[in-house]
Short mmCIF file of C-alpha atoms and ligand atoms in Angstrom, two decimals:
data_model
loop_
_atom_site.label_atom_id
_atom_site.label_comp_id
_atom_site.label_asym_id
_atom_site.label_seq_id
_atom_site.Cartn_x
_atom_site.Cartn_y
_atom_site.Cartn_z
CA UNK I 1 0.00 0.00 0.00
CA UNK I 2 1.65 3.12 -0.91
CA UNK I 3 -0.54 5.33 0.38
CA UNK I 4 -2.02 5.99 3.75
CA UNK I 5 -4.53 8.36 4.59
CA UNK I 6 -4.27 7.51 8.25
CA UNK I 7 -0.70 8.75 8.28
CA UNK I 8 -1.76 12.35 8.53
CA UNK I 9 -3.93 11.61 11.14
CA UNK I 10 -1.55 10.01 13.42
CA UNK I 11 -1.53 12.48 16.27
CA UNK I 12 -3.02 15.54 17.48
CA UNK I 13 -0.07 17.94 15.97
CA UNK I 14 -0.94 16.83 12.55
CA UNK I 15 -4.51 16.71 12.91
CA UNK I 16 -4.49 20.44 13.92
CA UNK I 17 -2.06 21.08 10.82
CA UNK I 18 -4.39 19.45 8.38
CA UNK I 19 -7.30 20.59 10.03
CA UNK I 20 -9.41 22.32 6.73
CA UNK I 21 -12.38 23.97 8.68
CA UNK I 22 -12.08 26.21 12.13
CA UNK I 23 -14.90 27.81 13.81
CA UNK I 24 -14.15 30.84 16.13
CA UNK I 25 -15.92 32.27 18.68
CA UNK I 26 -16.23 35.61 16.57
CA UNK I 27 -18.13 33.55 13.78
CA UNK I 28 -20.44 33.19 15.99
CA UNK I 29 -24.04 35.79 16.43
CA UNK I 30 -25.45 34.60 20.30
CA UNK I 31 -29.48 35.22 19.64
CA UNK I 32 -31.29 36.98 22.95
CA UNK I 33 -34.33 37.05 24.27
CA UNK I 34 -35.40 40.01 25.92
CA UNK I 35 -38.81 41.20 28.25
CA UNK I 36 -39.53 44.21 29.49
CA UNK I 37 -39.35 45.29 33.57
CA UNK I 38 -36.23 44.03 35.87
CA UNK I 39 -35.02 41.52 37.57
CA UNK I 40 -36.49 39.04 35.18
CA UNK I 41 -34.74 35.69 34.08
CA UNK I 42 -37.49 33.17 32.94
CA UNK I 43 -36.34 30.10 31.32
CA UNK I 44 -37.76 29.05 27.63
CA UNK I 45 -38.82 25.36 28.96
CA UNK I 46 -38.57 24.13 25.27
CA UNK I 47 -35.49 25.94 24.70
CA UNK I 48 -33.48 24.58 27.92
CA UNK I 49 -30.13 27.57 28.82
CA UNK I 50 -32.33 29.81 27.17
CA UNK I 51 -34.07 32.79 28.94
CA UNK I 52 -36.12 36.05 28.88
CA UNK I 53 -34.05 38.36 30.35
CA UNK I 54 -35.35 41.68 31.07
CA UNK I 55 -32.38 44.66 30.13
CA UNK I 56 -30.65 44.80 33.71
CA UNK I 57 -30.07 41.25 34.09
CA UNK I 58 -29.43 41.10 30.25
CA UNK I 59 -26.20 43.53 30.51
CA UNK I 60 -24.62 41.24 32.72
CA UNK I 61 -25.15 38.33 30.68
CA UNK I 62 -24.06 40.15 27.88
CA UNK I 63 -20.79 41.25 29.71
CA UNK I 64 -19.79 37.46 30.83
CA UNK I 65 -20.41 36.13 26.91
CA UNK I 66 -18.06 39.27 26.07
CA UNK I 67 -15.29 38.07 28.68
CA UNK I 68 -15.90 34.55 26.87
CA UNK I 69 -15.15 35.75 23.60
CA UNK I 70 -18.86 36.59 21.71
CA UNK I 71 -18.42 39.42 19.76
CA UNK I 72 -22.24 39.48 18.35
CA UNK I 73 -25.61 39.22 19.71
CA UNK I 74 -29.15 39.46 17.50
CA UNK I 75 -31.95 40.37 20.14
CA UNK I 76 -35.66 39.59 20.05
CA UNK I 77 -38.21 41.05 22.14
CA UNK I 78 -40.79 39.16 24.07
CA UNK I 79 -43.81 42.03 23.78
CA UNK I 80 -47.13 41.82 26.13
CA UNK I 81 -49.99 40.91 24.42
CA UNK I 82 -51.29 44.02 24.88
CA UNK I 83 -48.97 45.94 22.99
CA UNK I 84 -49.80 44.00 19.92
CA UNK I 85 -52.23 44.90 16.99
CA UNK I 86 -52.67 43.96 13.76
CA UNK I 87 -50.23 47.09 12.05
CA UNK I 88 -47.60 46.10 14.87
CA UNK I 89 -47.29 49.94 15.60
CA UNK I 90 -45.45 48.92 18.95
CA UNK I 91 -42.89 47.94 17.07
CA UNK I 92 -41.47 51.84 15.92
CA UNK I 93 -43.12 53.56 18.98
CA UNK I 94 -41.24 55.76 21.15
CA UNK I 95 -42.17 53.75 24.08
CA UNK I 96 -40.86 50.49 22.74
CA UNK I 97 -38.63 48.72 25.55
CA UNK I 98 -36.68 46.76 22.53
CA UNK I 99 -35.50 49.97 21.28
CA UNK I 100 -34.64 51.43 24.65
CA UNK I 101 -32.67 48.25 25.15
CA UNK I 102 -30.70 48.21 21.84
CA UNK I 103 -29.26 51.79 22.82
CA UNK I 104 -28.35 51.40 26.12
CA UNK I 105 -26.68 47.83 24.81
CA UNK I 106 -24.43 49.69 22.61
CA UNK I 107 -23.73 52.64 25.01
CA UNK I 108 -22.87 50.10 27.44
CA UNK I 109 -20.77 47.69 25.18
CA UNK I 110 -20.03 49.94 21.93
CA UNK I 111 -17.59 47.91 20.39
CA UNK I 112 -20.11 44.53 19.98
CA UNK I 113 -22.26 44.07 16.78
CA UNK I 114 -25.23 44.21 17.87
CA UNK I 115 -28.32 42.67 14.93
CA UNK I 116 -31.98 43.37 15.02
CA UNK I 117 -35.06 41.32 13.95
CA UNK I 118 -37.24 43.36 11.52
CA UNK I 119 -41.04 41.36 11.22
CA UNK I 120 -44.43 42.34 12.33
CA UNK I 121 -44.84 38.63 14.15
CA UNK I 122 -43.66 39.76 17.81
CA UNK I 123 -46.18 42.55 18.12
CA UNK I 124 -48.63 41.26 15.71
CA UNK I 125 -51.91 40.53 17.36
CA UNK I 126 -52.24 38.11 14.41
CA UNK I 127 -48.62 36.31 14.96
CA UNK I 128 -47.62 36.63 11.47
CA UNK I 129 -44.37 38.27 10.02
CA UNK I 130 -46.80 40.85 7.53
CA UNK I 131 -49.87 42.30 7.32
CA UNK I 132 -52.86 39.99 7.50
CA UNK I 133 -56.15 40.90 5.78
CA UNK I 134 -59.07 38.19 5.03
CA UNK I 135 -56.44 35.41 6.16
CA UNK I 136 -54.40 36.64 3.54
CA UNK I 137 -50.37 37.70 4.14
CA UNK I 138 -50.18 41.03 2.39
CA UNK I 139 -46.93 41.79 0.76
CA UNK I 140 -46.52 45.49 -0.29
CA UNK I 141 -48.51 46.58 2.41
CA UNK I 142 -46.33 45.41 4.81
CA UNK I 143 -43.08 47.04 3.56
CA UNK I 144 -43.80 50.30 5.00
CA UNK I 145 -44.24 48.93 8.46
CA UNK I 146 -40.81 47.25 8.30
CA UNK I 147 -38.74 49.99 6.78
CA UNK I 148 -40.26 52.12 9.94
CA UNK I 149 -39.57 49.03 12.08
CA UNK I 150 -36.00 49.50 10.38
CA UNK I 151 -35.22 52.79 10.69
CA UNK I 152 -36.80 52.84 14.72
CA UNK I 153 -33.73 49.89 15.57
CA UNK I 154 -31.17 52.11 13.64
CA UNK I 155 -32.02 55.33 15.42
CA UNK I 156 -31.50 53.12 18.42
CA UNK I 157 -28.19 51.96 16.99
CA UNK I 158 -28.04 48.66 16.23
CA UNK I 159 -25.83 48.07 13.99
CA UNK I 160 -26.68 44.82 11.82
CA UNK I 161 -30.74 45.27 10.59
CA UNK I 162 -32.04 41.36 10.29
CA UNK I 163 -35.06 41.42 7.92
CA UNK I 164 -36.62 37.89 8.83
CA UNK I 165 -40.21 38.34 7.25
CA UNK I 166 -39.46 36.86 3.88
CA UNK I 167 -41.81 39.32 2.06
CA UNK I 168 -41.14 40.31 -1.42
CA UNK I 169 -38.51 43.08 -2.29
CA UNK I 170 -38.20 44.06 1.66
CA UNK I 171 -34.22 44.22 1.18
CA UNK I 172 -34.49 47.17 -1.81
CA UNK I 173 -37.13 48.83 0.28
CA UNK I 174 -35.67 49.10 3.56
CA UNK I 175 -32.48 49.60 2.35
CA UNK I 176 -32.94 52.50 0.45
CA UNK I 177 -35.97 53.61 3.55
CA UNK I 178 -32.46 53.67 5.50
CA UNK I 179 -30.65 55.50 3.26
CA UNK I 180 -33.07 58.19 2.88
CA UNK I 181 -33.30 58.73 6.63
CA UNK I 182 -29.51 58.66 7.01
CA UNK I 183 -28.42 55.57 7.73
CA UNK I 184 -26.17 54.25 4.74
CA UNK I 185 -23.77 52.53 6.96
CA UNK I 186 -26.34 50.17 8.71
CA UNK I 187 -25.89 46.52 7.58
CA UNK I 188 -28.74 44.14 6.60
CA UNK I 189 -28.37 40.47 6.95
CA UNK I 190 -31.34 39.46 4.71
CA UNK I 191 -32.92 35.80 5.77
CA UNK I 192 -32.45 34.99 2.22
CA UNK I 193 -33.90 31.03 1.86
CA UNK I 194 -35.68 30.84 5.03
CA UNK I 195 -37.89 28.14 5.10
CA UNK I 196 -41.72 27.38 6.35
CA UNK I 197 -39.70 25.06 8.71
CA UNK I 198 -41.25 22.70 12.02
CA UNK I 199 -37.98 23.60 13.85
CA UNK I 200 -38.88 27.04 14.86
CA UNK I 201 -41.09 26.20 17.61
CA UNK I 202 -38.71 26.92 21.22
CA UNK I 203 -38.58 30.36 19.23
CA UNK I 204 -41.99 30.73 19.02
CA UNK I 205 -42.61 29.60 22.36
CA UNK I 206 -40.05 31.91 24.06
CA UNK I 207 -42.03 34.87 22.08
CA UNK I 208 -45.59 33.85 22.20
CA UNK I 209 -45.16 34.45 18.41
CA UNK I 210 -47.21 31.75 16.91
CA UNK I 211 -49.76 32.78 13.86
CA UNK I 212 -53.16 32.89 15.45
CA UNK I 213 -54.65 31.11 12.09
CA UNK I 214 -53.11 29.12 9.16
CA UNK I 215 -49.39 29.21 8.62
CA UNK I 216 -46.69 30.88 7.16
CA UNK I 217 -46.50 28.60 3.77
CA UNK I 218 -46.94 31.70 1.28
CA UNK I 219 -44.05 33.42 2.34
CA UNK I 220 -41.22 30.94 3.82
CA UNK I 221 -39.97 29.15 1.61
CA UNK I 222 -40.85 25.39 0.97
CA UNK I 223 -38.71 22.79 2.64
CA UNK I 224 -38.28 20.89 -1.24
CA UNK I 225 -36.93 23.29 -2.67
CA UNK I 226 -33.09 24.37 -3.39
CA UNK I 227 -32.90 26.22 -6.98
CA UNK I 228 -35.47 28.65 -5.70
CA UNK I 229 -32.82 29.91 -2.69
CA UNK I 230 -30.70 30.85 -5.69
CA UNK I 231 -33.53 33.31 -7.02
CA UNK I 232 -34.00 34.71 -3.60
CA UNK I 233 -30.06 35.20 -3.39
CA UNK I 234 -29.86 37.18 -6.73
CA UNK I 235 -32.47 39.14 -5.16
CA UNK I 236 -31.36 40.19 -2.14
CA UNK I 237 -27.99 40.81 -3.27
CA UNK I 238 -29.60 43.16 -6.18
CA UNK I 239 -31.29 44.77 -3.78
CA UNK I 240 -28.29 45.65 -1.31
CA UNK I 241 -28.40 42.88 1.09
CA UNK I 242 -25.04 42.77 3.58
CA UNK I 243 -25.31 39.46 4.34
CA UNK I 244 -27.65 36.60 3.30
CA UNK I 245 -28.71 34.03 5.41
CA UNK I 246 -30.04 30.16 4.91
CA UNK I 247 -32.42 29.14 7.84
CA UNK I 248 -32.75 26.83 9.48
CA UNK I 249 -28.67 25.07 9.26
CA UNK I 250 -28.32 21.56 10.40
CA UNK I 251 -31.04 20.67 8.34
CA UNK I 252 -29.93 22.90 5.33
CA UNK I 253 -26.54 22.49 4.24
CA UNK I 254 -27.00 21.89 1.53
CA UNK I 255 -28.54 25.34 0.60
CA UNK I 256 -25.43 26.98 2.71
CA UNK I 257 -23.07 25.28 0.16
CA UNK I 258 -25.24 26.51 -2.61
CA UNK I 259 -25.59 30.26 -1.72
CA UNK I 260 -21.82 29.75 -0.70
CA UNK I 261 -20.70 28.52 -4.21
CA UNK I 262 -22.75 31.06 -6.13
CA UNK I 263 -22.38 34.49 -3.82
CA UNK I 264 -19.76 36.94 -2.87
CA UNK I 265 -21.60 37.93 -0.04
CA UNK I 266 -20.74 36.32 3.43
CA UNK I 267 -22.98 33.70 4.01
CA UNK I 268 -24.71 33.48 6.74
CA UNK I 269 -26.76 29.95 8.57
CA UNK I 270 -29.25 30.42 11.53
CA UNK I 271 -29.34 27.13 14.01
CA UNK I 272 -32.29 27.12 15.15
CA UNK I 273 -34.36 27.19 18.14
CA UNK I 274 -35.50 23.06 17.06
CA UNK I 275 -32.19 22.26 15.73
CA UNK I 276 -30.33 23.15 19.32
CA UNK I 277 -33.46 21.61 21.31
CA UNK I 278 -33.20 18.53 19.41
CA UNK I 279 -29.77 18.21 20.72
CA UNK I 280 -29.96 19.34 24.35
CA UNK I 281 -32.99 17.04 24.94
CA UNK I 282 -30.52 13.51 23.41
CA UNK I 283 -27.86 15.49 25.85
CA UNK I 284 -30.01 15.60 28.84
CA UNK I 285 -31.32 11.89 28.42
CA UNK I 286 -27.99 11.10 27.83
CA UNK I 287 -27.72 9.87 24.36
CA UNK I 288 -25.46 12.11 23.27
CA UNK I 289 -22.20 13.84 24.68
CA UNK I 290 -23.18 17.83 25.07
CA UNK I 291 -19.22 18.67 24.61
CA UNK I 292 -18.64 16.53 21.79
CA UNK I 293 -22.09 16.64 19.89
CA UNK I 294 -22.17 20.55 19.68
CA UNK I 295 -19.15 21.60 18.44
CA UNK I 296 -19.72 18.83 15.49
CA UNK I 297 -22.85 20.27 14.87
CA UNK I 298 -21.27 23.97 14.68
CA UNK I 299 -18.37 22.93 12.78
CA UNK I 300 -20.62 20.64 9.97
CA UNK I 301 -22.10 24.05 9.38
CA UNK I 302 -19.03 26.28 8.82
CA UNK I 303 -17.69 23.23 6.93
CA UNK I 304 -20.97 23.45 4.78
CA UNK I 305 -19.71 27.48 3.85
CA UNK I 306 -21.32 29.60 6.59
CA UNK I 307 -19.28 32.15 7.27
CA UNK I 308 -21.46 33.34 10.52
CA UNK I 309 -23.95 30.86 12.70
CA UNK I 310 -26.15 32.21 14.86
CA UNK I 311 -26.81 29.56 17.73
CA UNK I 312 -28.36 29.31 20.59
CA UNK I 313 -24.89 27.50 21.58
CA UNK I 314 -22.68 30.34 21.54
CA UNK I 315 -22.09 30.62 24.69
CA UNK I 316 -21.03 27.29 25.31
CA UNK I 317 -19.09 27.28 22.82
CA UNK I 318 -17.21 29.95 23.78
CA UNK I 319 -17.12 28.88 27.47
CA UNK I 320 -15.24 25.15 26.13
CA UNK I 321 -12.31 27.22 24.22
CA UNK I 322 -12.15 29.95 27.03
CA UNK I 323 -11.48 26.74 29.62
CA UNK I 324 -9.20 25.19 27.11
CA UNK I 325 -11.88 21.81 26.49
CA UNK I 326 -11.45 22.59 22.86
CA UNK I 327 -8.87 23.74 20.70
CA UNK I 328 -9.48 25.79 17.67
C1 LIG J 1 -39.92 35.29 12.91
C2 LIG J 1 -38.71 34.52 13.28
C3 LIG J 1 -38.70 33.16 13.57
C4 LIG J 1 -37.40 32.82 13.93
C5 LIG J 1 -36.63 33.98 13.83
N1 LIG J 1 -37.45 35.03 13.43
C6 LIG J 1 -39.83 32.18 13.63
C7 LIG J 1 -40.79 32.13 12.53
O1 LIG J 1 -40.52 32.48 11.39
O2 LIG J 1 -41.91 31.72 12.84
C8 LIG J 1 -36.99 31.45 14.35
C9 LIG J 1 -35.70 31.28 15.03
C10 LIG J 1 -35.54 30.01 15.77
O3 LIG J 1 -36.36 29.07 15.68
O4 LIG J 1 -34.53 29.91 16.48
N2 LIG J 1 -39.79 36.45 12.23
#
């Protein structure tokens, strides 16, 4: 046998020399949950390590990732049900605690990147990412509401914008919305090929966010389909997009290859709120080995071409190189 793959695998040294794919810490985007009032950290039950943390304890936590090594956060707010309607005006109000907590974030920490979700479904009295009118998800309607959602979170000064709503042409219009009002220098990480997915549950949970009726079929896209992320990708890059994103990851790399091997744009790969329960709930009954299992699972997905995951392991992941359990 002349040759012998094994050879370069013979100890750790030449493992690490070899080693094609490495996933830092600042790949990484931590997601957030956040409520409004103090002295609030309520655990999502389906999302286990996961909390609502209302903006006092939330600085802390934020401070301890940073010591770990996170460099980037996206936030979601948890909004009262009575703060919702069907035009999701909450969501640009003066009053809005989100807002309030996205600027004194990047007082407090300026040097993090801090993203922002832009979709009507957290203060939608309707739980769906547009405008709903006879059961139907209106498109151009909605744009409006998110370029104001938009320009609200970059007022605030947050510094990635994350349009997650999947309507059509919402990259051109918010993009040049922000322009207009001044802010050309405001990133958006479009969720290019996100998909009507059964993973996003925990998420939905930890928001109350569910759609009230039907489901969100007409405007994610379907779980078949790969050529179509390509269209969306054009698209959004057309139209300005920073950043575009394949959701959910573990079950989609596929798509993260594809948009990799056809973009210039860093590509982005949310893992998502299923995807990481999935995982904690083989850890917790033991199936699986939490230190070993996760990092595979992150890695798989750089491997696939994601430059940045967002993951609800982040932390964690952080926490193992920071304590030297894993070497990068
Ligand atoms: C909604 C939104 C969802 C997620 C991020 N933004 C859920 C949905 O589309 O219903 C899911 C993230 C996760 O499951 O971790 N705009």
């Amino acid at each position: 046998m002349l040759v012998r793959p094994r050879r370069n695998r013979a100890s750790h040294s030449l493992r690490n020399m070899v080693k094609e794919t490495v996933l830092r810490p600042s790949n990484l985007i931590y997601p957030l949950f956040i409520v409004d009032g103090e002295n609030t950290k309520e655990e999502v039950k389906s999302l286990p390590g996961n909390y609502r943390w209302s903006l006092d304890l939330l600085l802390e936590e934020i401070k301890e990732c940073v010591d770990l090594g996170i460099q980037s956060f996206v936030l979601f707010p948890a909004v009262e049900e009575k703060y919702k309607n069907s035009t999701a005006t909450y969501s640009y109000h003066a009053t809005n605690f989100y807002l309030k907590a996205i600027k004194t974030i990047k007082d407090k920490f300026p040097e993090i990147c801090l993203m922002s979700d832009v979709a009507m479904d957290p203060y939608s009295s309707d739980g769906h990412d547009g405008l709903v009118r006879d059961g139907k998800i209106l498109n151009d309607e909605t744009l409006p509401i998110l370029a104001k959602m938009a320009i609200a979170q970059a007022e605030a000064g947050v510094d990635i914008i994350g349009p997650s709503d999947m309507m059509d042409g919402r990259i051109g219009f918010i993009r040049q919305e922000l322009d207009e009002a001044g802010f050309k220098n405001t990133a958006i990480m479009s969720y290019t090929a996100k998909y009507a997915s059964a993973f996003y549950g925990p998420f939905r949970d930890a928001l109350d966010s569910a759609p009230k009726a039907g489901d969100k079929k007409t405007y994610q896209m379907d779980p078949a389909n790969a050529t179509e992320a390509l269209r969306e990708a054009e698209l959004d890059t057309l139209e300005g997009a920073d950043f575009l994103m394949v959701k959910p990851a573990l079950n989609y790399l596929d798509i993260i290859q594809l948009l990799k091997q056809n973009s210039d744009l860093p590509i982005a790969a949310y893992h998502v709120s299923g995807e990481c329960a999935m995982l904690t709930a083989a850890c917790q009954n033991g199936w699986l080995e939490y230190e070993k299992a996760m990092p595979e699972a992150l890695l798989s997905i750089k491997r696939a071409g994601a430059d940045v995951i967002l993951t609800y392991f982040a932390k964690d992941y952080a926490k193992m190189i920071f304590d030297g359990k894993l070497t990068i």
